[in-house]
Tab-separated table of C-alpha atoms and ligand atoms in Angstrom:
chain	number	residue	atom	x	y	z
A	28	MET	CA	-33.465	-36.617	-144.673
A	29	MET	CA	-35.021	-36.233	-141.189
A	30	LYS	CA	-33.843	-32.909	-139.451
A	31	LEU	CA	-31.711	-33.567	-136.339
A	32	SER	CA	-34.632	-31.141	-134.135
A	33	GLU	CA	-37.222	-33.728	-135.446
A	34	ILE	CA	-35.082	-36.884	-134.193
A	35	PHE	CA	-34.545	-35.501	-131.113
A	36	LYS	CA	-38.566	-34.546	-130.956
A	37	LYS	CA	-39.606	-37.948	-132.110
A	38	TYR	CA	-37.460	-40.039	-129.468
A	39	SER	CA	-37.669	-37.400	-126.593
A	40	ASN	CA	-38.099	-40.000	-123.858
A	41	GLU	CA	-37.297	-43.911	-123.254
A	42	GLN	CA	-41.206	-44.696	-123.332
A	43	LYS	CA	-41.574	-43.119	-126.890
A	44	SER	CA	-38.476	-44.745	-128.133
A	45	LYS	CA	-38.969	-48.155	-126.937
A	46	LEU	CA	-42.736	-48.126	-128.396
A	47	ALA	CA	-41.383	-46.765	-131.705
A	48	PHE	CA	-38.821	-49.814	-131.759
A	49	LYS	CA	-41.613	-52.057	-130.796
A	50	LYS	CA	-43.605	-51.017	-133.780
A	51	TRP	CA	-40.784	-51.691	-135.882
A	52	ARG	CA	-40.384	-54.955	-134.664
A	53	ASP	CA	-43.958	-55.939	-135.000
A	54	LYS	CA	-43.865	-54.982	-138.737
A	55	GLN	CA	-40.684	-56.607	-139.274
A	56	GLY	CA	-41.966	-59.764	-137.486
A	57	VAL	CA	-39.830	-62.159	-134.835
A	58	ILE	CA	-38.276	-65.367	-135.532
A	59	CYS	CA	-38.366	-67.805	-132.609
A	60	LYS	CA	-34.550	-68.958	-132.046
A	61	LYS	CA	-35.569	-72.023	-130.820
A	62	CYS	CA	-38.375	-73.276	-133.357
A	63	ASN	CA	-37.850	-70.566	-135.988
A	64	GLY	CA	-41.624	-70.204	-135.656
A	65	THR	CA	-42.776	-66.622	-136.889
A	66	ASP	CA	-46.065	-66.484	-134.975
A	67	HIS	CA	-45.946	-65.093	-131.665
A	68	TYR	CA	-48.255	-63.453	-128.801
A	69	TRP	CA	-47.428	-60.319	-127.072
A	70	LYS	CA	-47.036	-60.465	-123.361
A	71	GLN	CA	-47.648	-57.044	-122.227
A	72	ASP	CA	-46.845	-57.524	-118.605
A	73	LYS	CA	-43.599	-59.045	-119.400
A	74	TRP	CA	-42.656	-57.092	-122.610
A	75	GLN	CA	-41.759	-60.160	-124.277
A	76	TYR	CA	-43.012	-62.057	-127.260
A	77	GLU	CA	-44.249	-65.726	-127.029
A	78	CYS	CA	-43.667	-68.407	-129.754
A	79	LYS	CA	-47.201	-69.627	-130.702
A	80	LYS	CA	-45.772	-73.059	-131.383
A	81	CYS	CA	-43.292	-74.168	-128.600
A	82	GLY	CA	-43.884	-71.007	-126.029
A	83	PHE	CA	-40.117	-69.886	-126.319
A	84	ARG	CA	-39.836	-66.175	-125.011
A	85	THR	CA	-38.097	-63.385	-126.759
A	86	THR	CA	-37.324	-60.233	-125.678
A	87	LEU	CA	-38.019	-57.006	-127.366
A	88	ARG	CA	-34.071	-56.549	-127.775
A	89	SER	CA	-33.123	-60.395	-128.691
A	90	GLY	CA	-32.083	-61.148	-132.142
A	91	THR	CA	-31.794	-57.451	-133.075
A	92	VAL	CA	-28.747	-55.045	-132.900
A	93	MET	CA	-29.673	-54.186	-129.306
A	94	GLU	CA	-29.409	-57.599	-127.909
A	95	ALA	CA	-27.311	-57.887	-124.815
A	96	SER	CA	-27.063	-53.949	-124.806
A	97	LYS	CA	-27.735	-51.889	-121.808
A	98	MET	CA	-28.098	-48.949	-123.553
A	99	PRO	CA	-31.469	-46.979	-123.547
A	100	TYR	CA	-33.664	-47.631	-126.339
A	101	GLN	CA	-33.755	-43.650	-126.775
A	102	SER	CA	-29.811	-43.656	-127.327
A	103	TRP	CA	-29.876	-46.663	-129.819
A	104	MET	CA	-33.005	-44.998	-131.860
A	105	ILE	CA	-31.279	-41.389	-132.286
A	106	ALA	CA	-28.029	-42.974	-132.964
A	107	ILE	CA	-29.541	-45.073	-135.974
A	108	ALA	CA	-31.249	-42.018	-136.799
A	109	LEU	CA	-28.388	-39.472	-136.750
A	110	ILE	CA	-26.024	-42.090	-138.583
A	111	SER	CA	-28.617	-42.208	-141.291
A	112	ALA	CA	-29.321	-38.527	-141.257
A	113	THR	CA	-25.682	-37.644	-142.560
A	114	LYS	CA	-24.100	-38.444	-145.737
A	115	LYS	CA	-20.610	-38.405	-143.986
A	116	SER	CA	-20.431	-39.865	-140.699
A	117	PHE	CA	-20.594	-39.273	-136.700
A	118	SER	CA	-17.687	-39.848	-134.726
A	119	ALA	CA	-18.379	-41.580	-131.460
A	120	LEU	CA	-17.222	-38.371	-129.679
A	121	GLU	CA	-19.729	-36.396	-131.567
A	122	MET	CA	-22.460	-38.712	-130.815
A	123	GLN	CA	-21.693	-38.961	-127.338
A	124	ARG	CA	-22.098	-35.033	-127.090
A	125	GLN	CA	-25.282	-35.390	-129.054
A	126	LEU	CA	-26.640	-37.861	-126.733
A	127	GLY	CA	-25.448	-36.225	-123.528
A	128	HIS	CA	-23.828	-39.848	-122.454
A	129	LYS	CA	-21.429	-39.894	-119.572
A	130	ARG	CA	-19.070	-42.667	-121.212
A	131	TYR	CA	-17.688	-42.726	-124.401
A	132	GLU	CA	-17.260	-46.577	-124.743
A	133	PRO	CA	-20.605	-47.496	-124.779
A	134	ILE	CA	-21.397	-45.387	-127.656
A	135	TRP	CA	-18.295	-46.248	-129.439
A	136	LEU	CA	-19.268	-49.986	-129.116
A	137	MET	CA	-23.105	-49.127	-130.310
A	138	MET	CA	-21.695	-47.341	-133.406
A	139	HIS	CA	-19.728	-50.124	-134.342
A	140	LYS	CA	-22.703	-52.790	-134.038
A	141	ILE	CA	-24.799	-50.635	-136.314
A	142	ARG	CA	-21.744	-50.636	-138.727
A	143	LEU	CA	-21.867	-54.384	-138.547
A	144	CYS	CA	-25.442	-54.723	-139.411
A	145	MET	CA	-24.532	-52.538	-142.497
A	146	GLY	CA	-21.640	-54.703	-143.626
A	147	ARG	CA	-24.035	-57.809	-143.063
A	148	ARG	CA	-26.714	-56.299	-145.191
A	149	ASP	CA	-24.541	-55.694	-148.069
A	150	ASP	CA	-22.592	-59.161	-148.073
A	151	LYS	CA	-26.054	-60.381	-149.138
A	152	TYR	CA	-25.514	-58.594	-152.512
A	153	ARG	CA	-22.852	-59.654	-155.019
A	154	LEU	CA	-21.579	-57.279	-157.696
A	155	GLY	CA	-22.505	-57.820	-161.421
A	156	GLY	CA	-21.628	-56.319	-164.819
A	157	GLN	CA	-18.548	-54.613	-165.486
A	158	ILE	CA	-16.487	-53.785	-162.166
A	159	GLU	CA	-13.568	-51.628	-161.577
A	160	ILE	CA	-10.996	-53.314	-158.952
A	161	ASP	CA	-8.051	-51.746	-157.341
A	162	GLU	CA	-6.471	-51.718	-153.886
A	163	GLY	CA	-6.356	-48.446	-151.613
A	164	PHE	CA	-4.061	-48.045	-148.925
A	165	PHE	CA	-5.569	-46.527	-145.624
A	166	GLU	CA	-3.852	-45.179	-142.630
A	167	SER	CA	-4.320	-47.078	-139.646
A	168	HIS	CA	-3.023	-46.266	-135.946
A	169	ARG	CA	-1.525	-49.175	-133.912
A	170	ILE	CA	-2.332	-49.402	-130.269
A	171	LYS	CA	0.404	-47.633	-128.165
A	172	ALA	CA	2.161	-49.807	-125.781
A	173	LYS	CA	2.842	-46.858	-123.586
A	174	GLU	CA	0.585	-43.586	-123.444
A	175	THR	CA	4.203	-41.699	-124.085
A	176	ALA	CA	4.960	-43.856	-126.931
A	177	PRO	CA	4.944	-42.372	-130.338
A	178	THR	CA	1.993	-43.550	-132.405
A	179	ILE	CA	2.644	-45.798	-135.453
A	180	LYS	CA	0.988	-45.278	-138.336
A	181	ARG	CA	0.630	-48.356	-140.607
A	182	GLN	CA	-1.098	-48.746	-143.972
A	183	VAL	CA	-4.114	-51.246	-144.373
A	184	THR	CA	-4.566	-52.428	-147.873
A	185	VAL	CA	-8.207	-52.633	-148.898
A	186	LEU	CA	-9.578	-53.917	-151.950
A	187	VAL	CA	-12.046	-51.776	-153.558
A	188	MET	CA	-14.708	-53.423	-156.185
A	189	ILE	CA	-17.595	-51.143	-157.881
A	190	GLU	CA	-20.037	-51.681	-160.470
A	191	SER	CA	-19.255	-49.334	-163.451
A	192	GLU	CA	-21.136	-49.304	-166.717
A	193	LEU	CA	-20.040	-47.167	-169.677
A	194	ALA	CA	-22.710	-44.433	-169.523
A	195	LYS	CA	-25.106	-44.361	-172.534
A	196	THR	CA	-24.870	-40.797	-172.923
A	197	PRO	CA	-21.901	-39.133	-171.772
A	198	HIS	CA	-22.093	-36.585	-168.937
A	199	LYS	CA	-22.209	-32.831	-170.407
A	200	ASN	CA	-19.370	-31.989	-167.939
A	201	LYS	CA	-16.322	-33.346	-169.650
A	202	CYS	CA	-14.575	-33.622	-166.424
A	203	ARG	CA	-17.160	-36.437	-164.908
A	204	PRO	CA	-16.365	-40.012	-165.787
A	205	LYS	CA	-17.632	-41.596	-168.734
A	206	ARG	CA	-18.677	-44.570	-166.330
A	207	LYS	CA	-21.993	-44.528	-164.225
A	208	ALA	CA	-21.129	-46.262	-160.814
A	209	GLY	CA	-23.167	-48.950	-159.184
A	210	HIS	CA	-22.927	-50.906	-156.281
A	211	LEU	CA	-19.389	-50.726	-154.406
A	212	LYS	CA	-17.642	-53.086	-151.765
A	213	MET	CA	-14.606	-52.197	-149.887
A	214	GLN	CA	-12.793	-55.105	-147.901
A	215	VAL	CA	-9.621	-54.837	-145.539
A	216	MET	CA	-7.166	-57.454	-146.899
A	217	ASP	CA	-5.469	-59.649	-144.715
A	218	LYS	CA	-3.364	-60.971	-147.168
A	219	PRO	CA	-2.767	-58.594	-149.965
A	220	ASN	CA	-1.787	-61.097	-152.575
A	221	ARG	CA	-3.108	-62.772	-155.526
A	222	GLU	CA	-4.599	-65.576	-153.392
A	223	GLY	CA	-6.290	-63.211	-151.250
A	224	ILE	CA	-7.543	-60.933	-153.993
A	225	HIS	CA	-9.147	-64.298	-155.716
A	226	TYR	CA	-10.883	-65.136	-152.626
A	227	GLU	CA	-12.614	-61.785	-152.147
A	228	VAL	CA	-13.674	-61.385	-155.672
A	229	LYS	CA	-15.301	-64.850	-155.716
A	230	LYS	CA	-17.021	-64.055	-152.464
A	231	HIS	CA	-18.194	-60.550	-153.504
A	232	ILE	CA	-18.567	-60.690	-157.418
A	233	GLU	CA	-20.942	-62.891	-159.720
A	234	PRO	CA	-18.677	-65.091	-162.114
A	235	SER	CA	-20.735	-63.515	-164.971
A	236	ALA	CA	-19.157	-60.218	-164.234
A	237	LYS	CA	-16.211	-58.587	-166.015
A	238	ALA	CA	-13.424	-57.261	-164.216
A	239	ILE	CA	-11.525	-53.774	-165.141
A	240	THR	CA	-8.157	-53.505	-163.310
A	241	ASP	CA	-4.546	-52.158	-163.651
A	242	GLY	CA	-1.969	-54.263	-164.701
A	243	ALA	CA	-0.705	-55.305	-161.685
A	244	THR	CA	0.424	-59.140	-161.215
A	245	TYR	CA	-2.062	-59.536	-158.036
A	246	TYR	CA	-4.758	-59.337	-160.911
A	247	THR	CA	-3.369	-61.790	-163.068
A	248	LYS	CA	-5.600	-64.795	-163.959
A	249	LEU	CA	-8.987	-62.861	-162.916
A	250	GLU	CA	-10.500	-64.307	-166.133
A	251	ASN	CA	-10.080	-67.661	-164.783
A	252	ILE	CA	-13.128	-66.824	-162.003
A	253	LEU	CA	-14.742	-64.034	-164.041
A	254	ALA	CA	-16.221	-63.985	-167.429
A	255	ASP	CA	-13.763	-61.548	-168.721
A	256	HIS	CA	-10.766	-59.380	-167.533
A	257	THR	CA	-9.422	-56.244	-168.904
A	258	ALA	CA	-6.154	-55.341	-167.455
A	259	TYR	CA	-4.572	-51.795	-168.435
A	260	PRO	CA	-0.812	-51.696	-168.399
A	261	ALA	CA	0.566	-48.693	-165.970
A	262	SER	CA	1.515	-46.156	-168.604
A	263	GLY	CA	3.234	-43.672	-165.928
A	264	ASP	CA	0.695	-41.076	-165.995
A	265	PRO	CA	-1.498	-41.428	-162.995
A	266	SER	CA	-4.260	-39.351	-164.631
A	267	MET	CA	-4.701	-41.783	-167.217
A	268	MET	CA	-5.606	-44.500	-164.531
A	269	HIS	CA	-8.191	-42.124	-163.152
A	270	LYS	CA	-10.068	-42.183	-166.261
A	271	LEU	CA	-9.737	-45.854	-166.984
A	272	LEU	CA	-10.938	-46.607	-163.519
A	273	PRO	CA	-12.338	-43.505	-162.458
A	274	TRP	CA	-14.825	-45.165	-159.892
A	275	VAL	CA	-12.659	-47.074	-157.565
A	276	HIS	CA	-10.455	-43.816	-157.127
A	277	ILE	CA	-13.289	-41.658	-156.459
A	278	ALA	CA	-14.700	-44.143	-153.804
A	279	ILE	CA	-11.174	-44.576	-152.277
A	280	SER	CA	-10.726	-40.673	-151.892
A	281	ASN	CA	-13.984	-40.037	-150.302
A	282	ALA	CA	-13.712	-42.830	-147.763
A	283	LYS	CA	-10.343	-41.659	-146.909
A	284	LYS	CA	-11.664	-37.904	-146.506
A	285	ILE	CA	-14.105	-39.288	-144.015
A	286	CYS	CA	-11.608	-41.689	-142.348
A	287	LEU	CA	-9.343	-38.684	-141.675
A	288	GLY	CA	-11.627	-36.073	-141.285
A	289	VAL	CA	-14.357	-37.370	-139.204
A	290	HIS	CA	-12.962	-40.385	-137.195
A	291	HIS	CA	-9.076	-39.590	-137.134
A	292	SER	CA	-6.918	-42.183	-135.868
A	293	ILE	CA	-8.816	-45.695	-136.858
A	294	LYS	CA	-7.083	-49.118	-135.690
A	295	ARG	CA	-6.627	-51.710	-138.140
A	296	THR	CA	-9.289	-53.958	-136.350
A	297	TYR	CA	-11.870	-51.678	-136.753
A	298	MET	CA	-11.295	-50.168	-140.191
A	299	GLN	CA	-13.560	-52.716	-141.846
A	300	ASN	CA	-16.581	-51.328	-139.923
A	301	TYR	CA	-15.825	-47.581	-141.026
A	302	LEU	CA	-15.640	-48.865	-144.491
A	303	ASN	CA	-19.020	-50.708	-144.201
A	304	GLU	CA	-20.569	-47.353	-143.048
A	305	PHE	CA	-19.171	-45.805	-146.247
A	306	CYS	CA	-20.243	-48.381	-148.652
A	307	TYR	CA	-23.648	-48.776	-147.291
A	308	LYS	CA	-24.526	-45.079	-147.859
A	309	PHE	CA	-22.895	-44.965	-150.741
A	310	ASN	CA	-25.081	-47.844	-152.126
A	311	ARG	CA	-28.149	-46.356	-150.858
A	312	ARG	CA	-27.029	-42.696	-151.891
A	313	TYR	CA	-30.606	-42.520	-153.957
A	314	LEU	CA	-32.867	-43.250	-151.068
A	315	LYS	CA	-32.560	-39.925	-148.844
A	316	ASP	CA	-35.804	-40.088	-146.520
A	317	LYS	CA	-35.917	-43.880	-147.035
A	318	LEU	CA	-32.217	-44.585	-145.298
A	319	PHE	CA	-33.430	-44.408	-141.835
A	320	ASP	CA	-36.294	-47.128	-142.705
A	321	ARG	CA	-33.477	-49.338	-144.295
A	322	LEU	CA	-31.294	-49.096	-141.487
A	323	MET	CA	-33.957	-50.110	-139.093
A	324	VAL	CA	-34.589	-53.189	-141.111
A	325	ALA	CA	-31.015	-54.107	-141.149
A	326	CYS	CA	-30.504	-53.522	-137.467
A	327	LEU	CA	-33.629	-55.687	-136.611
A	328	THR	CA	-32.816	-58.473	-138.708
A	329	SER	CA	-29.213	-58.871	-137.838
A	330	SER	CA	-28.050	-59.215	-134.217
A	331	TRP	CA	-24.334	-58.048	-133.928
A	332	HIS	CA	-23.260	-61.425	-132.762
A	333	GLY	CA	-25.489	-63.805	-134.306
A	334	ALA	CA	-25.291	-65.039	-137.753
B	30	ZN	ZN1	-40.617	-71.459	-130.945
């Protein structure tokens, strides 16, 4: 992973950061919003791309995460680099401090746009094989009617789905799970009932996959939409469930640690974005140095308000 000092050296001024971003954009390619053309001239005087087919102009930021943003390129590049340099996360307050920015809101917004791109990227992938499914209950804070009003804590139900294959050779450390984790998805549930769960499972999991769940009635009939479903009845012994569904429990507990420890009070509306970041990093946990490159591509190809 890039060291923090290297990040600040690399993007030490606006010009350097803008050029670095342009280099990424050129490499990734520009798609014309009018005709979908991919061949462009670069208009150096205007700092815009011009479609060779229809003449439509595309600004350097248009069609990327930076579209409609007034934040300097430098802030964006440093933010993307810092987010990919840590396994955990940065709070918006800490990011504001690192960037030496006067205002909190634009930093907060910038970080949420990056998290949206992470979610969009992971949504392209559907889980397959054996999959542990369970719900996690995350704490959220309601917006206060008055500053003096007490903070109301609410629970947000999150559906957690993770690829989990039985390991061919068990880990030397017997405390470690007997299963190997693959890709992870976490989805805030608007309707935590059977219909809601079936909807998310269809959206995020291949029909050929096999589900492993506890015996909750929410999960009955999953076998109708997946190739197979094993439901373990609750035994009254929670540690047993942790052994049968090890990775959902590990993922939930680690995500909660970050939500509570780094971001503190999260509002329900933004919970999915924080989970996007957690899953995105979990799913790329072996990439190390390459994480920044991948995140740049995700930010270049997915403008936060576009498709
Ligand atoms: Zn065009």
